[in-house]
PDB file of C-alpha atoms in Angstrom:
ATOM      1  CA  UNK A   1      -4.477 -22.138  22.477  1.00  0.00           C
ATOM      2  CA  UNK A   2      -7.909 -20.524  22.514  1.00  0.00           C
ATOM      3  CA  UNK A   3     -11.293 -21.608  21.213  1.00  0.00           C
ATOM      4  CA  UNK A   4     -14.436 -19.599  20.435  1.00  0.00           C
ATOM      5  CA  UNK A   5     -17.000 -21.779  18.656  1.00  0.00           C
ATOM      6  CA  UNK A   6     -20.789 -21.656  18.989  1.00  0.00           C
ATOM      7  CA  UNK A   7     -23.107 -24.281  17.453  1.00  0.00           C
ATOM      8  CA  UNK A   8     -26.861 -23.760  17.679  1.00  0.00           C
ATOM      9  CA  UNK A   9     -30.044 -25.140  16.138  1.00  0.00           C
ATOM     10  CA  UNK A  10     -33.241 -23.189  16.560  1.00  0.00           C
ATOM     11  CA  UNK A  11     -36.080 -21.203  15.037  1.00  0.00           C
ATOM     12  CA  UNK A  12     -35.706 -17.704  13.611  1.00  0.00           C
ATOM     13  CA  UNK A  13     -37.619 -15.091  15.615  1.00  0.00           C
ATOM     14  CA  UNK A  14     -38.355 -12.576  12.835  1.00  0.00           C
ATOM     15  CA  UNK A  15     -37.770 -12.043   9.135  1.00  0.00           C
ATOM     16  CA  UNK A  16     -34.145 -11.135   8.372  1.00  0.00           C
ATOM     17  CA  UNK A  17     -32.952  -7.553   8.745  1.00  0.00           C
ATOM     18  CA  UNK A  18     -30.701  -7.147   5.689  1.00  0.00           C
ATOM     19  CA  UNK A  19     -28.420  -4.237   4.832  1.00  0.00           C
ATOM     20  CA  UNK A  20     -26.529  -3.730   1.589  1.00  0.00           C
ATOM     21  CA  UNK A  21     -23.493  -1.438   1.714  1.00  0.00           C
ATOM     22  CA  UNK A  22     -21.958   0.647  -1.096  1.00  0.00           C
ATOM     23  CA  UNK A  23     -18.798  -1.443  -0.746  1.00  0.00           C
ATOM     24  CA  UNK A  24     -20.803  -4.488  -1.882  1.00  0.00           C
ATOM     25  CA  UNK A  25     -20.887  -6.076   1.578  1.00  0.00           C
ATOM     26  CA  UNK A  26     -24.125  -7.625   2.836  1.00  0.00           C
ATOM     27  CA  UNK A  27     -25.120  -7.855   6.511  1.00  0.00           C
ATOM     28  CA  UNK A  28     -28.038  -9.908   7.793  1.00  0.00           C
ATOM     29  CA  UNK A  29     -29.186  -9.782  11.425  1.00  0.00           C
ATOM     30  CA  UNK A  30     -31.463 -12.429  12.928  1.00  0.00           C
ATOM     31  CA  UNK A  31     -32.669 -13.589  16.321  1.00  0.00           C
ATOM     32  CA  UNK A  32     -32.667 -17.304  17.070  1.00  0.00           C
ATOM     33  CA  UNK A  33     -34.806 -19.113  19.662  1.00  0.00           C
ATOM     34  CA  UNK A  34     -33.170 -22.256  21.029  1.00  0.00           C
ATOM     35  CA  UNK A  35     -34.932 -24.628  23.421  1.00  0.00           C
ATOM     36  CA  UNK A  36     -32.974 -25.304  26.570  1.00  0.00           C
ATOM     37  CA  UNK A  37     -32.602 -28.953  27.569  1.00  0.00           C
ATOM     38  CA  UNK A  38     -34.567 -28.785  30.790  1.00  0.00           C
ATOM     39  CA  UNK A  39     -37.803 -30.246  32.066  1.00  0.00           C
ATOM     40  CA  UNK A  40     -38.503 -27.094  34.073  1.00  0.00           C
ATOM     41  CA  UNK A  41     -38.187 -24.497  31.310  1.00  0.00           C
ATOM     42  CA  UNK A  42     -40.586 -23.974  28.426  1.00  0.00           C
ATOM     43  CA  UNK A  43     -39.084 -20.644  27.400  1.00  0.00           C
ATOM     44  CA  UNK A  44     -36.348 -20.615  24.760  1.00  0.00           C
ATOM     45  CA  UNK A  45     -33.000 -18.859  25.010  1.00  0.00           C
ATOM     46  CA  UNK A  46     -32.695 -16.028  22.451  1.00  0.00           C
ATOM     47  CA  UNK A  47     -29.502 -15.284  20.535  1.00  0.00           C
ATOM     48  CA  UNK A  48     -28.609 -12.355  18.273  1.00  0.00           C
ATOM     49  CA  UNK A  49     -26.957 -13.433  15.021  1.00  0.00           C
ATOM     50  CA  UNK A  50     -24.811 -11.415  12.611  1.00  0.00           C
ATOM     51  CA  UNK A  51     -24.231 -12.897   9.163  1.00  0.00           C
ATOM     52  CA  UNK A  52     -22.012 -11.402   6.417  1.00  0.00           C
ATOM     53  CA  UNK A  53     -21.344 -11.985   2.715  1.00  0.00           C
ATOM     54  CA  UNK A  54     -22.804 -14.809   0.630  1.00  0.00           C
ATOM     55  CA  UNK A  55     -24.237 -16.503   3.706  1.00  0.00           C
ATOM     56  CA  UNK A  56     -26.119 -13.266   4.471  1.00  0.00           C
ATOM     57  CA  UNK A  57     -27.545 -13.291   0.936  1.00  0.00           C
ATOM     58  CA  UNK A  58     -28.738 -16.886   1.396  1.00  0.00           C
ATOM     59  CA  UNK A  59     -30.374 -15.932   4.696  1.00  0.00           C
ATOM     60  CA  UNK A  60     -32.051 -12.919   3.071  1.00  0.00           C
ATOM     61  CA  UNK A  61     -33.480 -15.069   0.262  1.00  0.00           C
ATOM     62  CA  UNK A  62     -34.461 -18.266   2.090  1.00  0.00           C
ATOM     63  CA  UNK A  63     -34.840 -17.643   5.830  1.00  0.00           C
ATOM     64  CA  UNK A  64     -38.118 -16.383   7.259  1.00  0.00           C
ATOM     65  CA  UNK A  65     -39.675 -16.040  10.686  1.00  0.00           C
ATOM     66  CA  UNK A  66     -40.076 -19.546  12.125  1.00  0.00           C
ATOM     67  CA  UNK A  67     -37.457 -21.180   9.857  1.00  0.00           C
ATOM     68  CA  UNK A  68     -35.407 -23.946  11.444  1.00  0.00           C
ATOM     69  CA  UNK A  69     -31.698 -23.283  10.962  1.00  0.00           C
ATOM     70  CA  UNK A  70     -28.402 -24.543  12.284  1.00  0.00           C
ATOM     71  CA  UNK A  71     -25.472 -22.174  12.694  1.00  0.00           C
ATOM     72  CA  UNK A  72     -21.809 -22.298  13.567  1.00  0.00           C
ATOM     73  CA  UNK A  73     -19.964 -19.151  14.511  1.00  0.00           C
ATOM     74  CA  UNK A  74     -18.060 -17.262  17.176  1.00  0.00           C
ATOM     75  CA  UNK A  75     -19.274 -15.244  20.148  1.00  0.00           C
ATOM     76  CA  UNK A  76     -18.401 -11.564  20.178  1.00  0.00           C
ATOM     77  CA  UNK A  77     -19.346  -8.868  22.657  1.00  0.00           C
ATOM     78  CA  UNK A  78     -20.457  -5.504  21.227  1.00  0.00           C
ATOM     79  CA  UNK A  79     -20.079  -2.537  23.588  1.00  0.00           C
ATOM     80  CA  UNK A  80     -23.115  -0.219  23.416  1.00  0.00           C
ATOM     81  CA  UNK A  81     -24.082   3.078  25.013  1.00  0.00           C
ATOM     82  CA  UNK A  82     -27.715   3.998  25.624  1.00  0.00           C
ATOM     83  CA  UNK A  83     -29.082   7.490  24.945  1.00  0.00           C
ATOM     84  CA  UNK A  84     -28.880   8.279  28.640  1.00  0.00           C
ATOM     85  CA  UNK A  85     -25.177   7.385  28.743  1.00  0.00           C
ATOM     86  CA  UNK A  86     -25.297   3.906  30.281  1.00  0.00           C
ATOM     87  CA  UNK A  87     -22.772   1.444  28.911  1.00  0.00           C
ATOM     88  CA  UNK A  88     -23.540  -2.222  28.457  1.00  0.00           C
ATOM     89  CA  UNK A  89     -22.395  -5.176  26.402  1.00  0.00           C
ATOM     90  CA  UNK A  90     -24.492  -7.123  23.906  1.00  0.00           C
ATOM     91  CA  UNK A  91     -23.462 -10.700  23.075  1.00  0.00           C
ATOM     92  CA  UNK A  92     -23.707 -11.435  19.339  1.00  0.00           C
ATOM     93  CA  UNK A  93     -22.872 -14.591  17.418  1.00  0.00           C
ATOM     94  CA  UNK A  94     -21.012 -13.893  14.189  1.00  0.00           C
ATOM     95  CA  UNK A  95     -22.135 -16.737  11.933  1.00  0.00           C
ATOM     96  CA  UNK A  96     -19.558 -18.500   9.754  1.00  0.00           C
ATOM     97  CA  UNK A  97     -21.824 -21.303   8.556  1.00  0.00           C
ATOM     98  CA  UNK A  98     -25.594 -21.628   8.293  1.00  0.00           C
ATOM     99  CA  UNK A  99     -27.612 -24.734   7.400  1.00  0.00           C
ATOM    100  CA  UNK A 100     -31.252 -24.529   6.337  1.00  0.00           C
ATOM    101  CA  UNK A 101     -33.109 -27.292   8.184  1.00  0.00           C
ATOM    102  CA  UNK A 102     -36.709 -28.434   8.163  1.00  0.00           C
ATOM    103  CA  UNK A 103     -39.244 -28.647   5.368  1.00  0.00           C
ATOM    104  CA  UNK A 104     -41.303 -26.141   3.396  1.00  0.00           C
ATOM    105  CA  UNK A 105     -44.124 -26.748   5.898  1.00  0.00           C
ATOM    106  CA  UNK A 106     -41.804 -25.564   8.660  1.00  0.00           C
ATOM    107  CA  UNK A 107     -41.479 -22.223   6.877  1.00  0.00           C
ATOM    108  CA  UNK A 108     -45.238 -21.661   6.466  1.00  0.00           C
ATOM    109  CA  UNK A 109     -46.062 -18.468   8.442  1.00  0.00           C
ATOM    110  CA  UNK A 110     -49.784 -19.262   8.722  1.00  0.00           C
ATOM    111  CA  UNK A 111     -49.775 -20.566  12.313  1.00  0.00           C
ATOM    112  CA  UNK A 112     -48.391 -19.312  15.647  1.00  0.00           C
ATOM    113  CA  UNK A 113     -46.588 -21.164  18.454  1.00  0.00           C
ATOM    114  CA  UNK A 114     -45.310 -20.348  21.935  1.00  0.00           C
ATOM    115  CA  UNK A 115     -42.459 -18.191  20.561  1.00  0.00           C
ATOM    116  CA  UNK A 116     -44.948 -15.983  18.755  1.00  0.00           C
ATOM    117  CA  UNK A 117     -43.553 -17.568  15.625  1.00  0.00           C
ATOM    118  CA  UNK A 118     -44.659 -20.385  13.357  1.00  0.00           C
ATOM    119  CA  UNK A 119     -46.467 -23.387  14.912  1.00  0.00           C
ATOM    120  CA  UNK A 120     -44.822 -26.772  14.410  1.00  0.00           C
TER     121      UNK A 120
END
């Protein structure tokens, strides 16, 4: 038996990067800032999210920088090569489920907090 499940709640770091393909598929990429449960750390952990299909369309229409969302997905590791030939691996969470959390006030981009995002 194996298990690969990631559950996170956090604030979106930038407006969604959405791509529409000729095949009809939709891809939405987001970054998510999640506070670590620690008295010593005020910096969030950042996660790269990849969302496909109808969930990607919802993210494109309703998620903005600073939005509070909850996600469930699976961790995948994308191999990448830099222009100078160095290989590295980028962890990405492929989102299966996304919940829009917070209020309309939470999505107001008029103020800035410690993430460089919306102040709450």
